[in-house]
Coordinates of C-alpha atoms and ligand atoms in Angstrom, one line a residue:
M1 CA 6.0 -23.6 -2.9
R2 CA 3.8 -21.9 -0.2
P3 CA 0.1 -23.9 0.6
A4 CA -2.9 -21.8 -1.7
N5 CA -4.4 -20.7 1.1
E6 CA -1.4 -18.1 1.5
A7 CA -0.9 -14.8 -0.9
L8 CA 1.9 -12.0 -1.2
I9 CA 0.5 -8.9 -1.2
V10 CA 3.0 -6.4 -2.8
I11 CA 2.1 -3.0 -2.2
D12 CA 2.4 -0.1 -3.9
V13 CA 5.7 -0.9 -6.3
Q14 CA 5.4 2.5 -8.4
N15 CA 8.0 4.8 -9.9
D16 CA 6.6 7.8 -7.8
F17 CA 7.6 5.3 -4.2
C18 CA 11.5 4.9 -5.2
P19 CA 14.1 7.5 -5.5
G20 CA 13.1 10.1 -8.1
G21 CA 9.4 10.6 -7.7
A22 CA 7.3 12.4 -6.6
L23 CA 7.2 11.0 -3.1
A24 CA 9.8 8.9 -2.9
V25 CA 10.6 6.5 -0.3
E26 CA 15.0 6.6 0.9
G27 CA 16.1 2.6 -0.5
G28 CA 12.7 2.3 -2.4
D29 CA 13.9 0.4 -5.2
E30 CA 16.1 -1.7 -3.1
I31 CA 13.4 -4.2 -2.3
V32 CA 12.4 -4.6 -5.8
A33 CA 15.0 -7.7 -7.0
P34 CA 14.2 -9.7 -4.1
I35 CA 10.4 -9.2 -4.3
N36 CA 10.7 -10.6 -7.8
A37 CA 12.5 -14.0 -6.3
L38 CA 9.4 -14.2 -3.8
L39 CA 7.0 -13.6 -5.9
P40 CA 7.2 -17.4 -7.4
E41 CA 6.8 -19.0 -3.5
F42 CA 3.3 -18.1 -3.4
Q43 CA 0.4 -19.4 -5.5
V44 CA -1.7 -16.0 -4.9
R45 CA 0.0 -13.0 -6.1
V46 CA -1.9 -9.6 -5.6
L47 CA 0.0 -5.9 -6.4
T48 CA -1.8 -3.2 -5.4
Q49 CA -1.7 0.5 -7.9
D50 CA -2.0 4.0 -5.9
W51 CA -3.8 5.4 -8.7
H52 CA -5.6 8.8 -8.0
P53 CA -7.0 11.1 -10.7
A54 CA -5.8 15.3 -10.5
G55 CA -6.4 17.4 -8.7
H56 CA -6.5 14.1 -5.8
S57 CA -8.5 15.7 -2.5
S58 CA -5.0 13.8 -0.5
F59 CA -2.8 16.5 -2.7
A60 CA -1.5 19.5 -0.5
S61 CA -1.7 21.1 -5.1
T62 CA -5.7 20.4 -4.3
H63 CA -5.5 22.7 -0.5
P64 CA -4.7 26.5 -1.3
G65 CA -1.8 27.5 0.8
Q66 CA -1.7 24.5 2.3
D67 CA 1.9 22.4 2.5
P68 CA 3.4 18.8 1.6
F69 CA 3.4 17.0 4.5
S70 CA 0.5 18.9 6.5
V71 CA -2.8 17.2 8.2
I72 CA -5.8 18.7 7.1
E73 CA -9.0 17.4 8.8
M74 CA -11.3 15.8 5.9
P75 CA -15.0 14.3 6.7
Y76 CA -13.5 10.9 7.6
G77 CA -10.7 11.7 9.6
P78 CA -7.2 13.9 9.5
Q79 CA -5.8 13.5 6.2
V80 CA -1.8 14.2 5.5
L81 CA -1.6 15.7 2.4
W82 CA 1.1 14.9 -0.1
P83 CA 3.2 16.3 -3.3
D84 CA 0.5 15.2 -6.1
H85 CA 1.7 11.9 -7.2
C86 CA 0.4 8.4 -8.8
I87 CA -1.9 10.2 -10.9
Q88 CA -3.8 7.7 -13.1
G89 CA -1.5 6.8 -15.8
S90 CA 1.2 9.0 -15.5
D91 CA 5.5 7.5 -15.1
G92 CA 5.1 8.0 -11.8
A93 CA 1.5 5.5 -11.3
A94 CA 3.4 2.5 -13.4
F95 CA 5.3 0.1 -11.7
H96 CA 8.8 0.0 -11.1
K97 CA 9.9 -1.3 -14.1
N98 CA 12.1 -4.1 -12.4
L99 CA 8.9 -5.4 -11.0
N100 CA 7.6 -8.7 -12.6
T101 CA 4.1 -7.4 -13.2
D102 CA 3.4 -10.5 -14.8
A103 CA 3.6 -12.6 -12.1
A104 CA 0.8 -10.8 -10.2
D105 CA -2.7 -12.3 -10.8
L106 CA -4.2 -9.4 -9.6
V107 CA -3.8 -5.9 -9.5
I108 CA -5.8 -4.0 -7.3
R109 CA -6.2 0.0 -7.9
K110 CA -7.2 2.1 -5.1
G111 CA -7.7 6.0 -4.4
F112 CA -9.1 6.4 -7.0
R113 CA -12.1 8.4 -6.2
P114 CA -11.5 12.1 -5.9
G115 CA -12.9 12.7 -2.3
I116 CA -11.2 10.2 0.0
D117 CA -7.7 8.8 0.3
S118 CA -6.9 5.2 0.1
Y119 CA -3.8 4.1 1.7
S120 CA -5.1 0.2 2.4
A121 CA -5.0 -2.3 0.5
F122 CA -8.5 -3.8 1.8
F123 CA -10.7 -0.5 2.5
E124 CA -10.1 3.3 1.6
N125 CA -9.5 5.7 4.9
D126 CA -12.5 6.1 5.9
H127 CA -12.8 2.1 7.1
E128 CA -15.5 1.0 5.4
T129 CA -15.6 1.7 1.3
P130 CA -14.2 -1.5 0.7
T131 CA -11.9 -1.7 -2.3
G132 CA -12.7 -6.1 -3.0
L133 CA -9.8 -7.4 -1.7
E134 CA -10.9 -9.4 1.0
G135 CA -13.9 -10.9 -1.1
Y136 CA -11.0 -11.9 -3.5
L137 CA -8.5 -13.6 -0.8
R138 CA -11.9 -14.9 0.4
A139 CA -12.9 -16.5 -2.7
R140 CA -9.9 -17.7 -3.5
G141 CA -9.4 -19.5 -0.5
V142 CA -6.5 -17.2 0.7
D143 CA -6.9 -17.2 5.2
T144 CA -3.6 -15.6 5.6
V145 CA -1.5 -12.4 3.9
T146 CA 2.2 -12.1 3.6
L147 CA 3.0 -8.3 3.1
V148 CA 5.9 -6.4 0.8
G149 CA 6.2 -3.1 -0.7
L150 CA 6.0 0.8 -0.3
A151 CA 6.0 2.5 2.7
T152 CA 6.1 0.6 5.7
D153 CA 4.4 3.0 7.6
Y154 CA 1.4 4.3 5.8
C155 CA 0.7 2.2 2.8
V156 CA 1.6 -1.5 4.1
N157 CA 0.6 -0.9 7.9
Y158 CA -2.6 -0.1 7.0
S159 CA -3.0 -3.1 5.1
A160 CA -1.6 -4.9 7.4
V161 CA -4.0 -3.3 10.5
D162 CA -6.8 -4.2 8.0
A163 CA -6.3 -7.1 7.1
A164 CA -5.6 -8.3 10.3
G165 CA -8.9 -6.7 11.2
C166 CA -10.7 -9.1 8.7
G167 CA -8.9 -12.3 10.2
F168 CA -6.3 -12.7 7.8
K169 CA -3.1 -13.9 9.3
V170 CA -0.7 -11.6 8.6
R171 CA 2.5 -10.8 8.6
V172 CA 4.9 -8.5 7.2
I173 CA 8.6 -8.8 5.9
T174 CA 9.3 -5.6 7.2
S175 CA 12.9 -5.7 5.4
L176 CA 11.0 -6.2 1.9
C177 CA 9.4 -3.2 2.9
R178 CA 10.8 0.7 2.8
A179 CA 9.4 3.4 5.5
I180 CA 8.2 6.8 5.2
D181 CA 8.8 7.7 8.6
M182 CA 7.7 10.5 9.6
D183 CA 7.6 12.6 12.6
G184 CA 7.8 9.2 14.1
S185 CA 5.2 7.7 11.8
L186 CA 7.6 4.7 11.4
D187 CA 7.2 3.6 15.7
A188 CA 3.5 4.3 15.7
A189 CA 3.2 1.9 12.4
R190 CA 5.2 -0.9 14.2
D191 CA 3.6 -0.2 17.7
G192 CA -0.4 -0.7 15.4
M193 CA 0.8 -3.3 13.3
K194 CA 2.0 -5.4 16.4
N195 CA -1.3 -4.2 18.8
A196 CA -3.7 -5.4 15.9
G197 CA -1.3 -9.4 16.1
V198 CA 0.5 -8.8 12.8
T199 CA 3.5 -10.1 12.5
L200 CA 6.1 -8.3 11.8
A201 CA 9.2 -10.5 10.0
Ligands
VGL1 C1 1.4 6.2 -0.2 C2 1.3 8.3 0.4 C3 0.5 8.6 -0.3 C4 1.6 4.7 0.4 C5 0.4 6.4 -0.8 O1 1.7 3.8 -1.0 O2 2.5 4.3 1.2 N1 1.8 7.1 0.6 N2 -0.4 8.1 -0.8
ZN2 ZN1 -1.6 8.4 -2.5

């Protein structure tokens, strides 16, 4: 058992990010069993859930003439346009059926504001609207976080960098993550995490 100041944060292990899903990450389902095995090691366990309303501004379908995986400029900066995914209440937004969600202390949902995306478990993509997770972790006396989940180069990466920015000691177990890896995004994410002081284990 790990000490009470350490949290495990499981990022977006949802059907739409697993094979067969709307924004499938190769091998996304392979990490479910080892994550289940890791959960009991931690005294503080958090799951995140990407949770978009239909017509979300991060969906290509919301922007006539735009293809999935193109990039547009939003008031808060560049935004990749994704296929419709993780729509609130849909099967795609549900956790992978084998993920041991019963083991979680907290499920934090993100991306529910129509006009702003939220890759990070800590702040939305404007880098200032908080999800509340920082306060939750601090209130429970956590100063060290371990991150696993999907996708390495987007939601895990943004969560890890933000956690480090909040002052947490951060470790990402890369073998328990899988990446979208679009246009060098995985290499860029690795560099960004290392520069932020994140340990890649
Ligand atoms: C994610 C793209 C869009 C992720 C979520 O979980 O990495 N990526 N929404
Ligand atoms: Zn999303």
